[in-house]
Short mmCIF file of C-alpha atoms in Angstrom, two decimals:
data_model
loop_
_atom_site.label_atom_id
_atom_site.label_comp_id
_atom_site.label_asym_id
_atom_site.label_seq_id
_atom_site.Cartn_x
_atom_site.Cartn_y
_atom_site.Cartn_z
CA MET A 1 -116.70 77.44 7.77
CA ASP A 2 -117.31 80.48 4.84
CA ARG A 3 -115.06 77.73 2.62
CA LEU A 4 -117.78 75.23 3.15
CA GLY A 5 -120.61 75.19 0.19
CA SER A 6 -123.37 75.28 2.85
CA ILE A 7 -123.97 73.91 5.44
CA MET A 8 -126.47 71.51 6.60
CA ILE A 9 -128.57 71.34 9.50
CA LYS A 10 -129.49 68.83 12.00
CA ALA A 11 -133.58 68.48 11.50
CA THR A 12 -136.38 70.31 12.77
CA THR A 13 -139.68 69.33 13.32
CA ALA A 14 -142.86 71.34 14.45
CA GLN A 15 -142.66 70.66 18.59
CA ALA A 16 -139.85 69.78 20.10
CA ARG A 17 -138.45 66.92 20.90
CA PHE A 18 -136.50 65.50 23.43
CA GLY A 19 -135.12 62.21 21.83
CA ASN A 20 -133.90 58.86 22.41
CA ALA A 21 -132.54 58.22 25.97
CA THR A 22 -128.58 57.46 26.35
CA PRO A 23 -126.14 55.72 25.14
CA ARG A 24 -127.06 57.00 21.60
CA VAL A 25 -123.81 56.85 20.13
CA ALA A 26 -122.04 53.52 19.64
CA GLU A 27 -118.26 53.55 17.43
CA THR A 28 -118.42 49.96 15.20
CA PRO A 29 -115.19 49.68 13.14
CA SER A 30 -114.46 52.19 9.82
CA GLY A 31 -117.38 54.76 11.83
CA MET A 32 -120.64 55.09 14.10
CA LEU A 33 -124.07 54.36 15.32
CA ASN A 34 -126.29 57.23 16.62
CA ALA A 35 -129.94 56.91 17.47
CA ILE A 36 -130.45 60.53 18.43
CA GLY A 37 -133.97 60.49 17.61
CA LEU A 38 -134.51 63.95 16.05
CA GLN A 39 -133.94 66.01 18.88
CA ASN A 40 -134.23 69.64 18.29
CA PRO A 41 -136.51 71.94 20.28
CA GLY A 42 -139.02 73.10 17.30
CA VAL A 43 -139.65 74.64 14.25
CA ASP A 44 -140.46 77.69 15.74
CA ALA A 45 -137.26 78.27 18.41
CA VAL A 46 -134.87 77.35 15.75
CA ILE A 47 -136.69 80.35 12.89
CA ALA A 48 -135.64 82.37 16.63
CA GLU A 49 -132.82 80.98 17.48
CA LYS A 50 -130.50 79.13 15.84
CA LEU A 51 -130.60 80.26 11.98
CA PRO A 52 -130.56 84.15 13.39
CA TRP A 53 -127.11 83.16 15.59
CA LEU A 54 -125.69 81.78 12.18
CA ALA A 55 -126.33 84.71 10.03
CA SER A 56 -124.69 86.42 12.29
CA ASN A 57 -121.75 84.70 12.75
CA PHE A 58 -121.54 82.94 8.82
CA PRO A 59 -123.14 85.58 7.32
CA ASN A 60 -122.63 84.16 3.92
CA LEU A 61 -123.17 80.51 4.67
CA PRO A 62 -125.85 79.54 2.93
CA ILE A 63 -128.37 76.91 4.99
CA ILE A 64 -130.07 73.46 3.89
CA ALA A 65 -132.48 73.32 6.89
CA ASN A 66 -133.24 69.59 7.26
CA VAL A 67 -137.11 69.69 7.78
CA ALA A 68 -138.79 65.72 9.18
CA GLY A 69 -142.13 65.07 10.28
CA PHE A 70 -144.39 62.41 11.46
CA SER A 71 -147.48 63.41 8.90
CA ASN A 72 -147.84 65.57 5.72
CA GLU A 73 -149.60 68.19 7.82
CA GLU A 74 -146.38 68.28 9.93
CA TYR A 75 -143.70 68.57 5.97
CA ALA A 76 -145.55 71.39 4.90
CA THR A 77 -146.15 73.52 8.21
CA VAL A 78 -141.81 73.26 8.79
CA SER A 79 -141.46 73.59 5.42
CA LYS A 80 -143.31 76.92 5.17
CA LYS A 81 -141.99 78.50 8.32
CA ILE A 82 -138.33 77.56 7.65
CA SER A 83 -138.26 78.43 3.94
CA ARG A 84 -138.84 82.32 4.98
CA VAL A 85 -135.80 82.96 6.94
CA GLN A 86 -133.52 84.66 5.24
CA ASN A 87 -130.50 82.38 5.42
CA VAL A 88 -131.89 79.29 4.19
CA THR A 89 -131.74 78.53 0.50
CA ALA A 90 -133.14 75.13 0.47
CA ILE A 91 -135.06 72.13 2.65
CA GLU A 92 -133.06 68.98 2.67
CA LEU A 93 -136.21 66.66 3.38
CA ASN A 94 -135.75 63.96 5.26
CA ILE A 95 -138.42 61.26 5.27
CA SER A 96 -136.57 58.45 6.91
CA CYS A 97 -139.70 58.65 9.52
CA PRO A 98 -143.33 56.46 10.11
CA ASN A 99 -145.26 58.31 8.38
CA VAL A 100 -148.42 58.54 11.42
CA ASP A 101 -151.31 59.30 8.58
CA HIS A 102 -151.48 55.79 6.94
CA GLY A 103 -150.81 53.58 10.32
CA ASN A 104 -146.87 53.15 12.04
CA HIS A 105 -147.09 49.57 9.96
CA GLY A 106 -142.77 49.32 10.24
CA LEU A 107 -142.01 51.20 7.04
CA LEU A 108 -140.52 54.64 6.98
CA ILE A 109 -142.46 57.36 3.67
CA GLY A 110 -138.93 57.20 1.64
CA GLN A 111 -139.47 52.90 1.99
CA VAL A 112 -143.21 53.73 -0.15
CA PRO A 113 -142.97 55.70 -3.63
CA GLU A 114 -146.37 56.92 -2.29
CA LEU A 115 -145.56 57.92 0.30
CA ALA A 116 -142.57 59.19 -0.42
CA TYR A 117 -144.50 61.28 -2.96
CA ALA A 118 -147.14 62.36 -1.12
CA ALA A 119 -144.95 63.98 1.45
CA VAL A 120 -142.64 65.74 -1.08
CA LYS A 121 -145.13 67.09 -2.92
CA ALA A 122 -146.85 68.94 0.75
CA ALA A 123 -143.77 70.01 1.37
CA VAL A 124 -142.83 71.07 -2.81
CA SER A 125 -146.27 72.86 -2.67
CA VAL A 126 -145.86 75.85 0.28
CA SER A 127 -141.58 76.09 0.44
CA GLU A 128 -139.92 79.45 -1.16
CA VAL A 129 -136.59 77.43 -1.46
CA PRO A 130 -135.81 74.32 -3.53
CA VAL A 131 -136.70 71.21 -1.53
CA TYR A 132 -134.12 68.05 -1.50
CA VAL A 133 -135.28 64.94 -0.63
CA LYS A 134 -132.85 62.84 2.01
CA LEU A 135 -133.43 58.93 -0.23
CA THR A 136 -133.10 55.70 2.75
CA PRO A 137 -130.88 53.16 1.57
CA SER A 138 -133.21 50.70 3.22
CA VAL A 139 -135.41 49.86 -0.12
CA SER A 140 -135.70 47.37 -2.21
CA ASP A 141 -135.46 49.17 -5.26
CA ILE A 142 -134.62 52.90 -4.70
CA GLY A 143 -134.78 53.99 -7.65
CA ILE A 144 -138.61 53.78 -8.32
CA VAL A 145 -138.83 55.80 -5.43
CA ALA A 146 -137.02 58.78 -6.87
CA LYS A 147 -138.60 58.30 -9.44
CA ALA A 148 -142.11 59.19 -7.03
CA ILE A 149 -139.93 62.05 -5.33
CA GLU A 150 -138.46 63.61 -8.92
CA ASP A 151 -142.43 63.96 -10.93
CA ALA A 152 -143.26 65.15 -7.19
CA GLY A 153 -141.56 67.86 -7.70
CA ALA A 154 -138.49 67.49 -6.64
CA THR A 155 -135.53 69.58 -6.96
CA GLY A 156 -133.16 66.93 -6.00
CA PHE A 157 -131.48 64.05 -3.80
CA THR A 158 -129.03 64.33 -0.83
CA MET A 159 -128.14 60.59 0.03
CA ILE A 160 -127.27 57.75 1.20
CA ASN A 161 -129.28 58.46 4.54
CA THR A 162 -127.94 55.61 7.15
CA LEU A 163 -128.10 51.92 6.94
CA VAL A 164 -129.32 50.42 10.01
CA GLY A 165 -127.09 48.81 12.06
CA THR A 166 -126.50 47.02 16.15
CA ARG A 167 -123.40 47.06 18.96
CA TYR A 168 -124.08 44.67 21.71
CA ASN A 169 -122.08 45.01 25.22
CA LEU A 170 -120.58 42.13 25.61
CA GLN A 171 -120.94 41.38 29.79
CA THR A 172 -124.52 43.11 30.07
CA ARG A 173 -125.64 41.41 26.80
CA GLN A 174 -127.18 43.91 25.75
CA PRO A 175 -127.35 46.96 23.05
CA ILE A 176 -124.93 49.02 23.37
CA LEU A 177 -127.89 51.89 22.26
CA ALA A 178 -130.12 52.36 24.55
CA ASN A 179 -132.69 52.27 21.39
CA GLY A 180 -131.18 48.73 20.62
CA VAL A 181 -130.65 49.71 16.96
CA GLY A 182 -129.36 53.14 15.28
CA GLY A 183 -127.72 54.52 12.42
CA MET A 184 -124.26 53.14 10.73
CA SER A 185 -122.00 56.00 8.85
CA GLY A 186 -118.73 56.45 7.96
CA PRO A 187 -116.33 54.67 5.09
CA ALA A 188 -118.19 51.36 5.85
CA ILE A 189 -121.17 52.82 4.48
CA PHE A 190 -119.44 54.57 1.02
CA PRO A 191 -119.49 51.34 -0.90
CA VAL A 192 -123.16 51.18 -0.82
CA ALA A 193 -123.70 54.58 -1.00
CA LEU A 194 -121.94 54.80 -4.31
CA LYS A 195 -124.26 52.07 -5.87
CA LEU A 196 -127.16 53.66 -5.09
CA ILE A 197 -126.71 57.05 -6.18
CA ARG A 198 -125.08 55.58 -9.63
CA GLN A 199 -128.85 53.78 -9.64
CA VAL A 200 -130.48 57.10 -8.71
CA ALA A 201 -128.96 59.05 -11.62
CA GLN A 202 -129.12 56.33 -14.15
CA GLN A 203 -132.88 57.07 -14.06
CA THR A 204 -133.61 60.19 -12.78
CA SER A 205 -132.64 63.47 -14.09
CA LEU A 206 -132.60 65.46 -11.12
CA PRO A 207 -128.84 66.95 -9.19
CA ILE A 208 -127.50 64.25 -6.46
CA ILE A 209 -125.55 65.53 -3.37
CA GLY A 210 -123.42 62.64 -2.22
CA MET A 211 -123.01 61.74 1.39
CA GLY A 212 -122.43 58.35 3.59
CA GLY A 213 -118.54 57.64 4.33
CA VAL A 214 -116.60 60.13 2.24
CA ASP A 215 -113.11 61.11 4.29
CA SER A 216 -110.90 62.38 1.35
CA ALA A 217 -110.46 63.78 -1.75
CA ALA A 218 -110.17 60.94 -3.78
CA ALA A 219 -113.34 59.53 -2.12
CA ALA A 220 -115.22 62.44 -2.83
CA LEU A 221 -113.86 62.88 -6.31
CA GLU A 222 -115.41 59.22 -6.47
CA MET A 223 -118.68 59.87 -5.14
CA MET A 224 -118.74 62.23 -8.51
CA ILE A 225 -118.03 59.77 -11.23
CA ALA A 226 -121.05 57.95 -9.00
CA GLY A 227 -122.40 60.39 -10.01
CA ALA A 228 -122.79 63.49 -7.34
CA SER A 229 -122.86 66.73 -7.77
CA ALA A 230 -121.79 67.58 -4.97
CA ILE A 231 -120.57 66.36 -1.80
CA GLY A 232 -121.88 66.04 2.08
CA ILE A 233 -119.42 65.03 4.82
CA GLY A 234 -120.20 64.00 8.06
CA THR A 235 -118.63 61.91 9.85
CA ALA A 236 -115.79 62.46 9.35
CA ASN A 237 -115.98 65.80 11.22
CA PHE A 238 -116.17 63.56 14.30
CA THR A 239 -112.59 61.83 13.80
CA ASP A 240 -111.88 65.43 12.87
CA PRO A 241 -113.89 68.36 13.57
CA PHE A 242 -111.20 70.25 10.78
CA ALA A 243 -112.35 67.38 7.77
CA CYS A 244 -113.63 69.60 5.08
CA PRO A 245 -111.49 72.03 5.34
CA LYS A 246 -108.63 69.59 4.76
CA ILE A 247 -110.57 68.34 2.01
CA ILE A 248 -110.50 71.58 0.04
CA ASP A 249 -107.38 71.44 0.96
CA GLU A 250 -106.42 68.15 -0.71
CA LEU A 251 -108.81 68.43 -3.57
CA PRO A 252 -106.31 70.80 -6.01
CA ASN A 253 -103.62 67.41 -5.33
CA VAL A 254 -106.24 64.47 -6.39
CA MET A 255 -107.36 66.10 -9.24
CA ASP A 256 -103.63 66.58 -10.75
CA LYS A 257 -103.03 63.40 -9.68
CA TYR A 258 -105.85 62.16 -11.80
CA GLY A 259 -105.29 64.86 -14.92
CA ILE A 260 -108.87 66.43 -13.46
CA THR A 261 -108.60 70.65 -14.51
CA ASP A 262 -111.67 70.99 -14.03
CA LEU A 263 -114.35 69.91 -10.90
CA ALA A 264 -117.29 71.40 -12.97
CA SER A 265 -116.37 70.11 -16.53
CA PHE A 266 -115.57 67.22 -15.05
CA VAL A 267 -119.24 66.21 -12.75
CA LYS A 268 -120.40 67.04 -16.14
CA ASP A 269 -118.88 64.49 -18.24
CA CYS A 270 -119.15 61.67 -15.38
CA GLN A 271 -123.11 63.08 -15.70
CA GLU A 272 -123.45 62.01 -19.32
CA GLU A 273 -121.34 59.51 -19.51
CA ILE A 274 -123.62 58.26 -16.93
CA ARG A 275 -127.16 59.56 -18.76
CA GLY A 276 -126.00 59.00 -21.51
#
């Protein structure tokens, strides 16, 4: 764990959430579906129990805290509290939630530039650490949303969040997931992630933590070519709990294969090519 640049914890909300009914997870070719429903014990319990355990067992590991909410007030409340914890070095703001401030019309906060701006502004105004915003791919123009988030004062982006999909049980003819639909992740969404990362990199100046289907050192480098400054690994850890250290070990050989002598210089060169 100490070899990782950081660890992103799962979503934290103001109050405890029990999440969706089971089954919550389903396999799909080159990926998986999940419909966890933001299950978590609430911000006070995370601060009192979960974060101290991480600090005690991994004192040198920076924590990026994922903050979710259903109103600007909730984003501000959770961001203010969790940003004061010593081992939390940044916030990942999850704006793939419906907004109760303006009614739930089937739209997520991250799909509407004005709602995204307000949510990010609420968090940034009280947070004591940098705020990265997790972008949903389920938008007509991700660049417009990204610009609104940049204008609200975000430090950077994490992207992409999951796509929405479903699977059916042939015997019952019902969805496998109790929720009906879930977030699709894994290598199947990798090309989508590359396209959207490049689009945001071209239209904003903020750093991007790229994620979405990365399962090898080569895929990590490809995502950096698209515009990512750093890489997040998620689903690959389900198939192999040692995926992250294996990718770290694999990276020097892949860099050597493609004539990359310095990773920081490689990232800088890629971004200069994208942004001019």
